[in-house]
Every structure is written in structure tokens, then in C-alpha cells.
Amino acid sequence: MHESILHKGRGATLNARSARFDDPSRELDGDWRDAQPLIDEDVPPPRTTTTIEHPRTIITRNASPDVPFDRSINAYRGCEHGCIYCFARPSHAFHNLSPGLDFETKLFAKPDAPRLLRAELSKRGYKPATIAMGTNTDPYQPIEATHAITRGLLDVMLEFGHPVSIVTKSDRVLRDLDLLASLAAQGLTHVGLSVTTLDPVLARKLEPRASAPARRLAAVRALRDAGVPVAVMIAPIIPAITDHEIEALVEAAAVAGAQALHAIPIRLPNEVAPLFRDWLATHYPDRAAHVMSLIRNIRDGRENDPEFGSRMRGSGPYADLLHARVAAARRRYGIEGRLPPLAIDRFQRAGPQQLSLL
């Protein structure tokens, strides 16, 4: 048995490790089949530590047909926001750490990221395309205030005229409004704010160290006022927990000035499913079974569907109803599905600072 402990300011109630990276049947994109048991361990104190990581390269490539980008950068591993539903949690198994509390408390930072990015963009054969930030862990989680790696990366993007998209749950993004506005003026950036619920009490349970929903919506307005294209993502929609808020969330996004909005039903890759089930049993024991039944309904009878084409959307009547409600609300409030693509014709291999030295 795994002991569930509710820590104030943390999302996960479990801290078991997984051996899934030794599993030859694992999915290549991070949706893992249940193959090996989790291993019990003592739950460590919920204090945040940061380890410095020195990777050789910083751009990660992907060939997924489900996402509108083929490359991304993650300045950090792990995420202090502690969102219980986060599909990136299993990535901590790379370090033989738990996708539970370890993911929220044992973080990794990559301070060499701006230097590595500059080196990669300077390569003669490099061809520009939008680099996505915030695809795995949040680029504006609390430790960014100390390390400022995201800001350093944006400096390099601006130097090279390179397009970059950002997804975050933090109003800390406004710290970099100067860089973002400069990039946006050249058609080189847009920002997505993920807003899961308007209820601050629920938000503290779901995503305990992310910015409050009202602050995220205020950031949407500030970005829009500064000329930065901005979208809101209702991600994830959680049946019987947040799905009743769909129309209110779309309206709030429109009032805040969002130019686009899209939504994704909850995904529960292998190690995330037991964490989420335990979270439900802790916070909503009266409806836990109903929530999981609805999730299986939109995931073809399973807790997770790893298949391309359906994993980001779900399937079946209930999933169709969720998307129909989102589409109807978008039409009602005049919000598009996605922001337009970013410019790639501004790219110059030698940035202005480098040219001045020649």
C-alpha cells in the first residue's frame, strides 16, 4: 500500500517511483502502458531543491502529429506548480525520481540554455521554425524568478529574429513583457495562458503553486494591451470537476482580451493515473468513482488513450459534447480556435550583437 499524505501547498499525495524507462513496451511520446508496479518509499519533506543540469543541446525535436510544432525547449525539469493532472510528471523517471512529490520538489535547472540555443541557431544548416516553450514544464514556475533562464532564452530569440511560442500558468510572464512586446512587434511570438478553473479554492487544490486564475486572466489583458497575441487554454477539462465552467471560462477569456481559445480533456499517462485517483479520493471522495467513469468514457474505456489523433481530443459522445460546448461558446464570444502562425522570415543566423563584432 502507498501512504497518502496531503501536504499544504503541494498537489501530489503520493511519492512512489516508477521503473517505466526500463520497460520496452513504453510509448515514445510519454504515454506509458501500465507494465510494472510502483515501489513504496518514504515520503520526503515537501521542500523544494534545485539541481543544476548541463545538457549538451537544448532544442528537443518531435514528430508528433498532435502538436503544431516540431521543436521545443524546456529550461527546467520538474515543476513547482504541482498540477496534479500534469502529463509531464512521468518524465522524472529519467532521474529515477517519483512523478509525485519529487516532480514538484526536486527540480532541475539548465542555466546553460541561452548559450546552447545561441550555438544551435548559429549552425550553418539550421532552418528556423517556431520553438515552443512550456510544453513539458512551465517556463515561468517560481524558480524562474531566481534563475531567469526563460528571459535569457527570449533574449537570444530576439537577437536572432527567431519565432517562439510560450505556454504558462503564471502571471510571472509579465516580467518579460518588454522582450515579448519586441518579439510580437515582428510577428515572432504569442503566449498562451492555461486557465483550468475560475474557482480559486479549486485551483489551490488542482495546481497549488500556480498563479490564481484571476491573476492569469489579468496577465492575458496586460499581454493583449502590450500588443502580444494571446490565447487561453482550458487544459485540461476534468469531467465532474471543472466541465461545468466551460462557458464561464470562455466568457472570462473573451473579457480579458484573448484572441484564441482551445481546450483539451484530461489525459492520465501511466504514472499520473494513480496520483490523480488518490487526489480524487483525498479531495472529492464522494464523486471519485463518477469522475473516473467519465474519464474512461472519453478514453475508449481506459484511463488514458495514447493514440495519435485521439489522445488530445478524446472520443465518444461525452467528449464530443465537451468540444461542442467549447465551439459554441467560442462562437458566442467571438474567439478563434488558435492564433495564426509566427513569422520565420526575420531569422538571421548571426544576430545583431554578433554582426557588430565582425
Coordinates of C-alpha atoms in Angstrom, one line a residue:
M1 CA 0.0 0.0 0.0
H2 CA 1.1 3.6 -0.7
E3 CA 0.5 6.0 2.1
S4 CA -1.4 9.1 1.0
I5 CA -0.3 12.4 2.7
L6 CA -1.8 15.8 2.0
H7 CA 0.9 18.4 2.1
K8 CA -0.1 22.1 2.3
G9 CA 0.9 23.8 -0.9
R10 CA 1.6 20.6 -2.9
G11 CA -0.5 18.7 -5.4
A12 CA 0.6 15.1 -5.2
T13 CA -0.4 12.9 -2.2
L14 CA 1.9 10.0 -3.2
N15 CA 5.6 9.8 -3.9
A16 CA 6.3 6.4 -5.4
R17 CA 9.0 5.8 -8.0
S18 CA 8.5 4.1 -11.3
A19 CA 10.7 1.8 -13.4
R20 CA 9.0 2.5 -16.6
F21 CA 12.1 3.6 -18.5
D22 CA 13.3 0.0 -18.3
D23 CA 10.0 -1.1 -19.9
P24 CA 10.5 -2.0 -23.6
S25 CA 6.8 -1.5 -24.3
R26 CA 6.8 2.2 -23.4
E27 CA 5.2 4.7 -25.7
L28 CA 7.7 7.0 -27.4
D29 CA 5.8 10.2 -26.6
G30 CA 5.4 9.8 -22.9
D31 CA 2.1 7.9 -22.6
W32 CA 3.1 4.7 -20.9
R33 CA 1.3 1.5 -20.6
D34 CA 0.9 0.0 -17.1
A35 CA 3.5 -2.7 -17.0
Q36 CA 5.5 -2.6 -13.8
P37 CA 4.4 -2.0 -10.2
L38 CA 5.3 1.2 -8.3
I39 CA 7.8 0.9 -5.5
D40 CA 6.9 2.1 -2.0
E41 CA 9.2 4.7 -0.4
D42 CA 9.1 7.1 2.4
V43 CA 7.6 10.5 1.5
P44 CA 10.3 13.2 1.8
P45 CA 9.5 16.6 3.3
P46 CA 7.9 18.8 0.7
R47 CA 10.8 21.3 0.4
T48 CA 12.0 22.5 -3.0
T49 CA 15.5 21.8 -4.1
T50 CA 17.1 22.7 -7.4
T51 CA 19.9 20.7 -9.2
I52 CA 21.9 22.4 -11.9
E53 CA 21.9 20.4 -15.1
H54 CA 24.4 20.8 -18.0
P55 CA 22.9 19.3 -21.2
R56 CA 24.9 19.2 -24.4
T57 CA 22.0 20.6 -26.5
I58 CA 18.8 22.4 -25.6
I59 CA 16.3 22.0 -28.5
T60 CA 14.2 18.9 -28.3
R61 CA 12.7 17.6 -31.6
N62 CA 9.4 15.7 -32.0
A63 CA 7.4 14.3 -34.9
S64 CA 4.0 14.2 -33.2
P65 CA 1.1 14.9 -35.5
D66 CA -0.9 16.2 -32.4
V67 CA 1.0 19.4 -31.8
P68 CA 1.7 22.4 -34.1
F69 CA 5.5 22.5 -33.6
D70 CA 8.4 20.2 -34.2
R71 CA 10.8 21.6 -31.6
S72 CA 10.7 22.8 -28.1
I73 CA 12.9 24.0 -25.2
N74 CA 12.4 23.2 -21.5
A75 CA 14.5 25.3 -19.2
Y76 CA 13.6 23.2 -16.2
R77 CA 12.8 19.6 -15.3
G78 CA 10.0 19.2 -12.8
C79 CA 7.6 21.9 -11.9
E80 CA 6.8 23.5 -8.6
H81 CA 3.3 24.5 -9.7
G82 CA 2.3 20.9 -8.6
C83 CA -0.7 20.5 -11.0
I84 CA -2.0 17.1 -10.1
Y85 CA -3.0 16.2 -13.7
C86 CA 0.3 17.2 -15.3
F87 CA 1.1 14.8 -18.1
A88 CA 4.8 15.7 -17.8
R89 CA 5.1 14.1 -14.3
P90 CA 6.4 10.7 -15.7
S91 CA 9.5 12.5 -17.1
H92 CA 11.0 12.5 -13.6
A93 CA 11.6 8.8 -14.0
F94 CA 14.5 9.7 -16.2
H95 CA 16.3 10.6 -12.9
N96 CA 14.8 7.6 -11.0
L97 CA 12.6 10.1 -9.2
S98 CA 8.9 9.9 -8.4
P99 CA 6.3 11.6 -10.6
G100 CA 4.6 12.5 -7.4
L101 CA 6.1 14.8 -4.8
D102 CA 9.6 14.5 -6.3
F103 CA 8.3 16.1 -9.6
E104 CA 7.1 19.1 -7.6
T105 CA 10.0 19.4 -5.1
K106 CA 13.2 18.0 -6.8
L107 CA 13.7 20.4 -9.7
F108 CA 16.4 20.7 -12.3
A109 CA 17.5 24.0 -14.0
K110 CA 19.5 24.4 -17.2
P111 CA 21.4 27.7 -16.9
D112 CA 23.4 27.0 -20.0
A113 CA 20.3 27.0 -22.1
P114 CA 20.7 30.5 -23.6
R115 CA 24.3 29.8 -24.6
L116 CA 23.3 26.4 -26.1
L117 CA 20.5 28.0 -28.0
R118 CA 22.7 30.6 -29.5
A119 CA 25.2 27.9 -30.6
E120 CA 22.4 25.8 -32.2
L121 CA 20.8 28.8 -34.0
S122 CA 24.3 29.8 -35.3
K123 CA 24.8 26.4 -37.1
R124 CA 25.0 26.8 -40.9
G125 CA 22.4 24.2 -41.6
Y126 CA 19.8 25.4 -39.1
K127 CA 16.4 26.1 -40.5
P128 CA 14.0 28.3 -38.4
A129 CA 10.6 27.2 -37.2
T130 CA 8.7 28.1 -34.1
I131 CA 10.3 26.9 -30.9
A132 CA 7.7 26.1 -28.2
M133 CA 8.4 26.8 -24.6
G134 CA 6.2 25.4 -21.8
T135 CA 5.4 22.1 -23.5
N136 CA 6.6 19.9 -20.7
T137 CA 7.2 22.1 -17.6
D138 CA 6.3 25.7 -17.0
P139 CA 9.0 28.3 -18.1
Y140 CA 7.6 30.7 -15.5
Q141 CA 7.4 28.5 -12.5
P142 CA 8.6 30.1 -9.2
I143 CA 12.3 29.2 -9.7
E144 CA 12.4 31.3 -12.9
A145 CA 12.4 34.3 -10.5
T146 CA 15.9 33.2 -9.4
H147 CA 17.4 31.7 -12.5
A148 CA 15.9 33.8 -15.2
I149 CA 16.7 31.1 -17.8
T150 CA 13.5 31.8 -19.8
R151 CA 14.4 35.5 -20.0
G152 CA 17.8 34.6 -21.3
L153 CA 16.3 32.4 -24.0
L154 CA 13.9 35.2 -25.1
D155 CA 16.9 37.5 -25.4
V156 CA 18.5 35.0 -27.8
M157 CA 15.3 34.6 -29.8
L158 CA 15.1 38.4 -30.2
E159 CA 18.8 38.6 -31.2
F160 CA 18.3 36.1 -34.0
G161 CA 14.8 37.1 -35.0
H162 CA 13.5 33.6 -34.2
P163 CA 9.9 32.7 -33.5
V164 CA 8.9 31.4 -30.1
S165 CA 5.6 30.4 -28.6
I166 CA 5.0 30.2 -24.8
V167 CA 2.5 28.4 -22.6
T168 CA 2.3 29.1 -18.9
K169 CA 0.1 29.1 -15.8
S170 CA 1.9 32.1 -14.3
D171 CA 1.5 35.8 -14.4
R172 CA 5.3 35.9 -13.9
V173 CA 5.3 36.1 -17.7
L174 CA 4.6 39.8 -17.4
R175 CA 8.2 40.3 -16.0
D176 CA 9.4 39.8 -19.6
L177 CA 6.7 42.0 -21.2
D178 CA 9.5 44.2 -22.7
L179 CA 11.0 41.3 -24.6
L180 CA 7.7 39.8 -25.6
A181 CA 6.4 43.1 -26.9
S182 CA 9.5 43.5 -29.0
L183 CA 9.2 40.0 -30.4
A184 CA 5.5 40.4 -31.0
A185 CA 6.1 43.6 -33.0
Q186 CA 8.0 41.5 -35.5
G187 CA 5.4 38.6 -35.5
L188 CA 7.8 36.4 -33.6
T189 CA 5.8 35.4 -30.5
H190 CA 2.5 34.6 -28.9
V191 CA 1.6 33.5 -25.4
G192 CA -0.9 31.0 -24.1
L193 CA -2.3 31.2 -20.6
S194 CA -3.7 28.0 -19.3
V195 CA -6.8 28.6 -17.1
T196 CA -8.4 25.4 -15.8
T197 CA -11.0 26.9 -13.4
L198 CA -12.2 30.3 -12.2
D199 CA -12.6 28.9 -8.6
P200 CA -9.6 29.9 -6.5
V201 CA -10.3 27.3 -3.9
L202 CA -10.4 24.5 -6.5
A203 CA -7.3 26.0 -8.2
R204 CA -5.3 25.7 -5.0
K205 CA -6.2 22.0 -4.9
L206 CA -5.5 21.3 -8.5
E207 CA -2.5 23.5 -9.2
P208 CA -1.3 24.7 -5.7
R209 CA 1.6 26.9 -6.7
A210 CA 0.4 28.3 -10.0
S211 CA -0.9 31.9 -10.2
A212 CA -4.5 32.3 -9.1
P213 CA -7.0 32.3 -12.0
A214 CA -7.8 36.0 -11.7
R215 CA -4.1 36.8 -12.0
R216 CA -3.7 34.7 -15.1
L217 CA -6.7 36.5 -16.7
A218 CA -5.2 39.8 -15.7
A219 CA -2.0 38.7 -17.5
V220 CA -4.0 38.0 -20.6
R221 CA -5.2 41.6 -20.6
A222 CA -1.8 43.0 -20.0
L223 CA -0.3 41.0 -22.8
R224 CA -3.0 42.0 -25.2
D225 CA -2.7 45.6 -24.2
A226 CA 1.1 45.4 -25.0
G227 CA 0.4 44.0 -28.5
V228 CA 1.3 40.4 -27.7
P229 CA -1.1 37.9 -29.3
V230 CA -2.5 35.8 -26.5
A231 CA -4.7 32.7 -26.2
V232 CA -6.4 31.0 -23.3
M233 CA -6.3 27.2 -23.0
I234 CA -8.9 25.3 -20.9
A235 CA -6.4 22.5 -20.3
P236 CA -7.4 20.1 -19.0
I237 CA -11.2 19.9 -18.8
I238 CA -11.9 17.5 -15.9
P239 CA -15.3 15.8 -16.0
A240 CA -17.5 16.4 -13.0
I241 CA -14.8 18.7 -11.5
T242 CA -14.3 21.6 -14.0
D243 CA -16.5 20.8 -17.0
H244 CA -19.4 22.9 -15.7
E245 CA -17.2 26.0 -16.0
I246 CA -16.6 25.8 -19.8
E247 CA -18.9 28.6 -20.8
A248 CA -17.8 30.8 -17.9
L249 CA -14.2 30.2 -18.8
V250 CA -14.7 31.2 -22.4
E251 CA -16.5 34.3 -21.4
A252 CA -13.8 35.3 -19.0
A253 CA -11.2 34.7 -21.6
A254 CA -13.1 37.0 -24.1
V255 CA -13.5 39.7 -21.5
A256 CA -9.7 39.5 -20.7
G257 CA -8.9 40.0 -24.4
A258 CA -7.9 36.6 -25.5
Q259 CA -7.8 36.3 -29.3
A260 CA -7.9 32.5 -29.4
L261 CA -9.0 29.6 -27.2
H262 CA -8.9 25.8 -27.2
A263 CA -9.5 23.0 -24.8
I264 CA -8.1 19.5 -24.1
P265 CA -9.8 16.9 -21.9
I266 CA -7.7 15.4 -19.1
R267 CA -5.0 12.9 -20.0
L268 CA -3.7 10.4 -17.5
P269 CA -0.5 8.8 -18.7
N270 CA 0.5 5.7 -16.7
E271 CA 2.1 7.1 -13.6
V272 CA -0.3 10.1 -13.5
A273 CA -3.4 8.0 -13.2
P274 CA -2.7 6.7 -9.6
L275 CA -1.7 10.1 -8.5
F276 CA -4.9 11.6 -9.8
R277 CA -7.1 8.8 -8.4
D278 CA -5.5 9.4 -4.9
W279 CA -6.0 13.1 -5.3
L280 CA -9.7 12.5 -6.0
A281 CA -10.0 10.2 -3.0
T282 CA -8.5 12.8 -0.8
H283 CA -10.4 15.9 -2.0
Y284 CA -13.6 14.5 -3.6
P285 CA -14.3 11.0 -2.2
D286 CA -18.0 11.4 -2.9
R287 CA -17.6 11.7 -6.6
A288 CA -14.2 10.0 -7.3
A289 CA -15.8 6.9 -8.9
H290 CA -18.1 9.1 -11.1
V291 CA -15.1 11.2 -12.3
M292 CA -13.1 8.2 -13.3
S293 CA -16.1 6.6 -15.0
L294 CA -16.5 9.8 -17.2
I295 CA -12.7 9.8 -17.9
R296 CA -12.9 6.2 -19.1
N297 CA -15.9 7.2 -21.2
I298 CA -13.9 9.7 -23.1
R299 CA -10.8 7.5 -23.3
D300 CA -12.3 4.4 -25.0
G301 CA -12.9 2.6 -21.7
R302 CA -9.3 3.2 -20.5
E303 CA -7.9 5.8 -18.1
N304 CA -5.6 7.0 -20.9
D305 CA -5.6 6.8 -24.6
P306 CA -2.0 7.2 -26.0
E307 CA -3.1 7.1 -29.7
F308 CA -2.2 10.0 -32.0
G309 CA -5.3 11.7 -33.3
S310 CA -7.5 10.9 -30.2
R311 CA -5.2 11.5 -27.2
M312 CA -5.6 15.3 -27.3
R313 CA -9.3 15.2 -28.0
G314 CA -10.8 12.1 -26.5
S315 CA -13.6 10.2 -28.2
G316 CA -17.2 9.2 -27.7
P317 CA -20.4 11.1 -27.0
Y318 CA -19.2 12.8 -23.8
A319 CA -16.0 14.1 -25.4
D320 CA -18.0 15.3 -28.4
L321 CA -20.3 17.2 -26.1
L322 CA -17.4 18.9 -24.4
H323 CA -15.9 20.1 -27.7
A324 CA -19.3 21.2 -29.0
R325 CA -19.8 23.3 -25.9
V326 CA -16.4 24.9 -26.3
A327 CA -17.1 25.6 -30.0
A328 CA -20.5 27.1 -29.3
A329 CA -19.0 29.3 -26.5
R330 CA -16.2 30.5 -28.8
R331 CA -18.7 31.5 -31.5
R332 CA -20.9 33.3 -28.9
Y333 CA -17.9 35.3 -27.6
G334 CA -16.1 35.8 -30.9
I335 CA -12.9 33.9 -30.1
E336 CA -10.9 31.9 -32.7
G337 CA -9.6 28.3 -32.1
R338 CA -5.9 29.1 -32.5
L339 CA -3.6 32.0 -33.1
P340 CA -2.0 32.4 -36.6
P341 CA 1.5 31.0 -37.3
L342 CA 4.5 33.1 -36.4
A343 CA 7.0 34.6 -38.9
I344 CA 10.1 32.8 -39.9
D345 CA 11.5 35.3 -42.4
R346 CA 13.0 37.5 -39.7
F347 CA 15.6 34.9 -38.8
Q348 CA 19.3 35.9 -39.2
R349 CA 22.0 33.3 -38.3
A350 CA 24.3 36.0 -37.0
G351 CA 22.4 38.2 -34.6
P352 CA 23.0 41.9 -34.5
Q353 CA 25.3 41.6 -31.4
Q354 CA 27.5 39.2 -33.3
L355 CA 27.5 41.2 -36.5
S356 CA 28.7 44.2 -34.6
L357 CA 31.8 42.3 -33.7
L358 CA 32.7 41.3 -37.3

